Tab-separated table of C-alpha atoms in Angstrom:
chain	number	residue	atom	x	y	z
A	1	MET	CA	-3.857	34.041	7.886
A	2	LYS	CA	-1.833	36.909	6.226
A	3	TRP	CA	-1.709	37.266	2.408
A	4	PRO	CA	1.972	36.313	2.185
A	5	ALA	CA	1.479	33.214	4.350
A	6	LEU	CA	-1.537	32.235	2.597
A	7	ILE	CA	0.170	32.526	-0.869
A	8	ALA	CA	3.227	30.529	0.452
A	9	THR	CA	0.795	27.738	1.558
A	10	VAL	CA	-0.971	27.627	-1.780
A	11	ILE	CA	2.341	27.423	-3.730
A	12	LEU	CA	3.668	24.667	-1.275
A	13	ALA	CA	0.487	22.628	-1.819
A	14	SER	CA	0.746	23.129	-5.676
A	15	LEU	CA	4.418	21.886	-5.622
A	16	LEU	CA	3.626	18.914	-3.493
A	17	THR	CA	0.683	17.933	-5.810
A	18	GLY	CA	2.802	18.363	-8.921
A	19	CYS	CA	5.616	16.120	-7.432
A	20	ALA	CA	2.917	13.281	-6.658
A	21	THR	CA	3.583	10.173	-8.717
A	22	PRO	CA	0.627	9.437	-11.088
A	23	PRO	CA	-0.676	5.783	-10.923
A	24	PRO	CA	1.238	3.573	-13.271
A	25	LYS	CA	0.061	3.115	-16.883
A	26	ASP	CA	-0.276	-0.784	-16.674
A	27	PRO	CA	-1.220	-1.523	-13.111
A	28	GLU	CA	-2.088	-5.273	-14.094
A	29	ASN	CA	1.735	-5.759	-14.890
A	30	LEU	CA	4.242	-5.779	-12.133
A	31	CYS	CA	7.277	-5.680	-14.485
A	32	SER	CA	5.635	-2.495	-16.030
A	33	ILE	CA	4.961	-0.903	-12.770
A	34	TYR	CA	8.452	-1.315	-11.380
A	35	THR	CA	10.098	-0.367	-14.735
A	36	GLU	CA	8.026	2.910	-14.820
A	37	ASN	CA	8.682	3.617	-11.249
A	38	ARG	CA	12.170	2.512	-10.320
A	39	SER	CA	11.975	4.119	-6.876
A	40	TRP	CA	8.842	1.852	-6.132
A	41	TYR	CA	11.008	-1.180	-6.803
A	42	SER	CA	13.695	0.121	-4.638
A	43	ALA	CA	11.110	0.589	-1.741
A	44	ALA	CA	9.702	-3.104	-2.404
A	45	LYS	CA	13.202	-4.497	-2.098
A	46	ASN	CA	13.802	-2.520	1.076
A	47	THR	CA	10.580	-3.819	2.450
A	48	ARG	CA	11.596	-7.308	1.457
A	49	GLU	CA	14.943	-7.070	3.312
A	50	LYS	CA	13.393	-5.422	6.394
A	51	TRP	CA	10.176	-7.451	6.924
A	52	GLY	CA	10.734	-10.654	4.872
A	53	VAL	CA	7.781	-9.767	2.526
A	54	PRO	CA	7.893	-10.640	-1.115
A	55	VAL	CA	7.756	-7.751	-3.553
A	56	HIS	CA	4.507	-8.775	-5.093
A	57	VAL	CA	2.045	-9.388	-2.223
A	58	PRO	CA	1.941	-5.815	-0.751
A	59	LEU	CA	1.776	-4.538	-4.370
A	60	ALA	CA	-1.364	-6.610	-5.038
A	61	MET	CA	-3.061	-5.303	-1.815
A	62	MET	CA	-2.062	-1.754	-2.468
A	63	TYR	CA	-3.796	-1.860	-5.947
A	64	GLN	CA	-6.897	-3.235	-4.393
A	65	GLU	CA	-6.836	-0.492	-1.821
A	66	SER	CA	-6.067	2.669	-3.683
A	67	SER	CA	-5.435	1.703	-7.338
A	68	PHE	CA	-1.914	3.390	-6.619
A	69	LYS	CA	-3.454	6.925	-6.007
A	70	HIS	CA	-1.318	8.691	-3.355
A	71	ASN	CA	-4.329	10.592	-2.066
A	72	ALA	CA	-6.957	7.845	-2.114
A	73	ALA	CA	-9.786	8.154	0.483
A	74	PRO	CA	-13.178	6.732	1.138
A	75	PRO	CA	-16.035	8.676	-0.420
A	76	MET	CA	-17.581	11.750	1.553
A	77	GLU	CA	-20.860	10.924	3.147
A	78	TYR	CA	-23.654	13.372	3.049
A	79	PHE	CA	-26.620	14.283	5.327
A	80	LEU	CA	-29.940	14.912	3.433
A	81	GLY	CA	-28.004	14.144	0.296
A	82	PHE	CA	-26.034	17.465	0.167
A	83	ILE	CA	-24.421	18.398	3.526
A	84	PRO	CA	-21.033	16.801	3.947
A	85	ILE	CA	-20.524	15.074	7.313
A	86	GLY	CA	-17.181	13.476	6.849
A	87	ARG	CA	-15.638	10.179	5.393
A	88	ALA	CA	-16.813	6.656	6.185
A	89	SER	CA	-13.282	6.022	7.821
A	90	SER	CA	-10.059	7.715	8.413
A	91	ALA	CA	-8.351	5.448	5.676
A	92	TYR	CA	-6.081	7.348	3.427
A	93	GLY	CA	-3.069	7.203	0.840
A	94	TYR	CA	-1.483	4.550	-1.114
A	95	ALA	CA	-2.266	1.719	1.676
A	96	GLN	CA	-5.583	3.142	2.757
A	97	ALA	CA	-4.131	2.828	6.359
A	98	LYS	CA	-6.515	4.130	9.043
A	99	THR	CA	-5.165	6.786	11.283
A	100	MET	CA	-5.167	4.508	14.351
A	101	THR	CA	-3.293	1.662	12.767
A	102	TRP	CA	-0.846	4.046	11.166
A	103	ASP	CA	-0.152	5.613	14.623
A	104	ASP	CA	0.625	2.161	15.870
A	105	TYR	CA	3.068	1.669	13.083
A	106	VAL	CA	4.848	4.946	13.650
A	107	ARG	CA	4.986	4.249	17.383
A	108	GLU	CA	6.531	0.710	16.935
A	109	THR	CA	8.941	1.684	14.158
A	110	GLY	CA	9.845	5.263	15.119
A	111	ASN	CA	9.041	6.366	11.563
A	112	SER	CA	7.842	9.695	12.838
A	113	TRP	CA	8.279	11.603	9.607
A	114	SER	CA	6.336	9.012	7.493
A	115	SER	CA	3.516	10.013	5.319
A	116	ARG	CA	0.650	7.846	4.073
A	117	SER	CA	0.702	9.568	0.680
A	118	ASN	CA	4.503	8.531	0.266
A	119	PHE	CA	4.890	5.248	-1.593
A	120	ASP	CA	8.155	4.277	0.303
A	121	ASP	CA	6.373	4.785	3.733
A	122	ALA	CA	3.115	3.126	2.596
A	123	MET	CA	5.155	0.112	1.305
A	124	ASP	CA	6.832	-0.088	4.614
A	125	PHE	CA	3.706	0.066	6.492
A	126	MET	CA	2.234	-2.743	4.604
A	127	GLY	CA	5.490	-4.821	5.167
A	128	TRP	CA	5.092	-4.031	8.828
A	129	PHE	CA	1.478	-5.113	8.809
A	130	ILE	CA	2.074	-8.284	6.824
A	131	TYR	CA	4.923	-9.211	9.129
A	132	LYS	CA	2.819	-8.723	12.291
A	133	THR	CA	-0.099	-10.771	10.724
A	134	HIS	CA	2.346	-13.595	10.256
A	135	LYS	CA	3.377	-13.282	13.933
A	136	ILE	CA	-0.072	-12.715	15.364
A	137	ASN	CA	-2.219	-15.029	13.251
A	138	GLY	CA	0.398	-17.375	11.606
A	139	VAL	CA	-0.457	-16.325	7.999
A	140	SER	CA	2.176	-16.843	5.614
A	141	LYS	CA	3.744	-13.662	4.138
A	142	TRP	CA	3.111	-15.127	0.731
A	143	ASP	CA	-0.604	-15.774	1.384
A	144	ALA	CA	-2.247	-12.774	-0.200
A	145	ARG	CA	-5.790	-13.918	0.257
A	146	ASN	CA	-5.518	-14.373	4.124
A	147	GLN	CA	-3.167	-11.364	4.523
A	148	TYR	CA	-5.763	-9.043	2.773
A	149	LEU	CA	-8.572	-10.543	5.049
A	150	ASN	CA	-6.316	-9.562	8.097
A	151	TYR	CA	-5.637	-6.220	6.511
A	152	HIS	CA	-9.345	-5.437	6.049
A	153	GLU	CA	-10.812	-6.976	9.326
A	154	GLY	CA	-7.862	-6.544	11.622
A	155	TRP	CA	-6.066	-9.173	13.571
A	156	GLY	CA	-8.967	-9.641	16.091
A	157	GLY	CA	-11.617	-9.680	13.340
A	158	TYR	CA	-9.761	-12.297	11.464
A	159	LYS	CA	-9.476	-14.536	14.512
A	160	ARG	CA	-13.130	-14.211	15.022
A	161	LYS	CA	-13.576	-14.973	11.309
A	162	THR	CA	-15.957	-11.902	10.728
A	163	TYR	CA	-15.099	-12.212	7.078
A	164	ASN	CA	-17.466	-15.225	6.799
A	165	GLN	CA	-20.368	-12.727	7.168
A	166	LYS	CA	-19.050	-10.657	4.168
A	167	PRO	CA	-19.253	-12.675	0.993
A	168	TRP	CA	-18.264	-9.623	-0.998
A	169	LEU	CA	-15.154	-9.400	1.031
A	170	ILE	CA	-14.141	-13.079	0.304
A	171	LYS	CA	-14.634	-12.423	-3.309
A	172	VAL	CA	-12.242	-9.327	-3.200
A	173	ALA	CA	-9.692	-11.238	-1.185
A	174	ALA	CA	-9.685	-13.919	-3.942
A	175	ARG	CA	-9.129	-11.147	-6.554
A	176	VAL	CA	-6.276	-10.034	-4.528
A	177	ASP	CA	-4.809	-13.438	-4.432
A	178	GLU	CA	-5.129	-13.927	-8.079
A	179	ARG	CA	-3.496	-10.690	-8.844
A	180	SER	CA	-0.681	-11.522	-6.427
A	181	LYS	CA	0.017	-14.781	-8.083
A	182	ARG	CA	-0.039	-13.123	-11.562
A	183	TYR	CA	2.221	-10.376	-10.152
A	184	ALA	CA	4.620	-13.245	-8.781
A	185	ALA	CA	4.613	-14.994	-12.239
A	186	GLN	CA	5.499	-11.694	-14.014
A	187	TYR	CA	8.266	-10.904	-11.409
A	188	ARG	CA	9.978	-14.203	-12.249
A	189	GLN	CA	10.212	-13.042	-15.903
A	190	CYS	CA	11.692	-9.597	-15.309
A	191	GLN	CA	13.569	-9.747	-11.962
A	192	GLU	CA	16.762	-10.148	-13.531
A	193	ASP	CA	16.406	-7.167	-15.694
A	194	LEU	CA	15.074	-5.160	-12.887
A	195	ASP	CA	17.778	-5.979	-10.564
A	196	SER	CA	20.655	-5.228	-13.210
A	197	SER	CA	18.844	-1.983	-14.157
A	198	TRP	CA	18.436	-1.000	-10.480
A	199	LEU	CA	22.201	-1.820	-9.707
A	200	TRP	CA	23.300	0.118	-12.817
A	201	ARG	CA	21.310	3.221	-11.617
A	202	LEU	CA	22.664	2.782	-8.119
A	203	PHE	CA	26.319	2.781	-9.048
A	204	PHE	CA	26.424	4.706	-12.343
A	205	GLY	CA	23.685	7.233	-11.996
C-alpha cells in the first residue's frame, strides 16, 4: 500500500473510531440510556414497529452481550500462552452477532449495508432474531429469559434444551430477565417524556 493510501486509511479509521457512541453513563436505567442517546430510542421504536418487539427486551439482551460497546468481541485465544490464534467465536458488535447469523439476517432483510458496530442495525438484527424466535419456537417477544436462551443456544439448541447442561447460562438468562423487567418498569415512568421529546426533536429540530 502506498503512503497516501495508507495515511488516508489511518485517518478514516480514526474518524470512525471518534464517531463511535460511547457506552451510556447509567446502563442500568433505560430512561437514562434513551435520554442520553435519543437516536437509540428512535432505533428501538423503529424495531418495535417493524418486528413487534418491545423496546426493553433487546436492550436488556444487548447489555448482557456487549455492555453497549460497539466493537465488543470475545477475548483473543493464545497458543502456549503468547501466540494469538484467533477469537473463540465470530461474535462482534453491539449485539455480539455471529457472522453466519448476521449473514442470514442480511440475506433475509436485504439490509446489505448494515454493520454490527452500528446501533440501529444491531437493534434491527435483534428485533429480527426475537421475531423469528417467536415464529420458530413460540417464545413470547416479551419473554426475555427464553428469548435470551434462544439467542445464546440457537433455535435448534433451544429445542433440544441444551441450556439445561449449562447452569451458568440459566443464571445469566435469569439476570437478563430481571433487567428486562426493571427496564420495562422504568420505561413506564418515562415513556411520555421520551415520546414528547422525540416528537419535538423530529418536528422542531
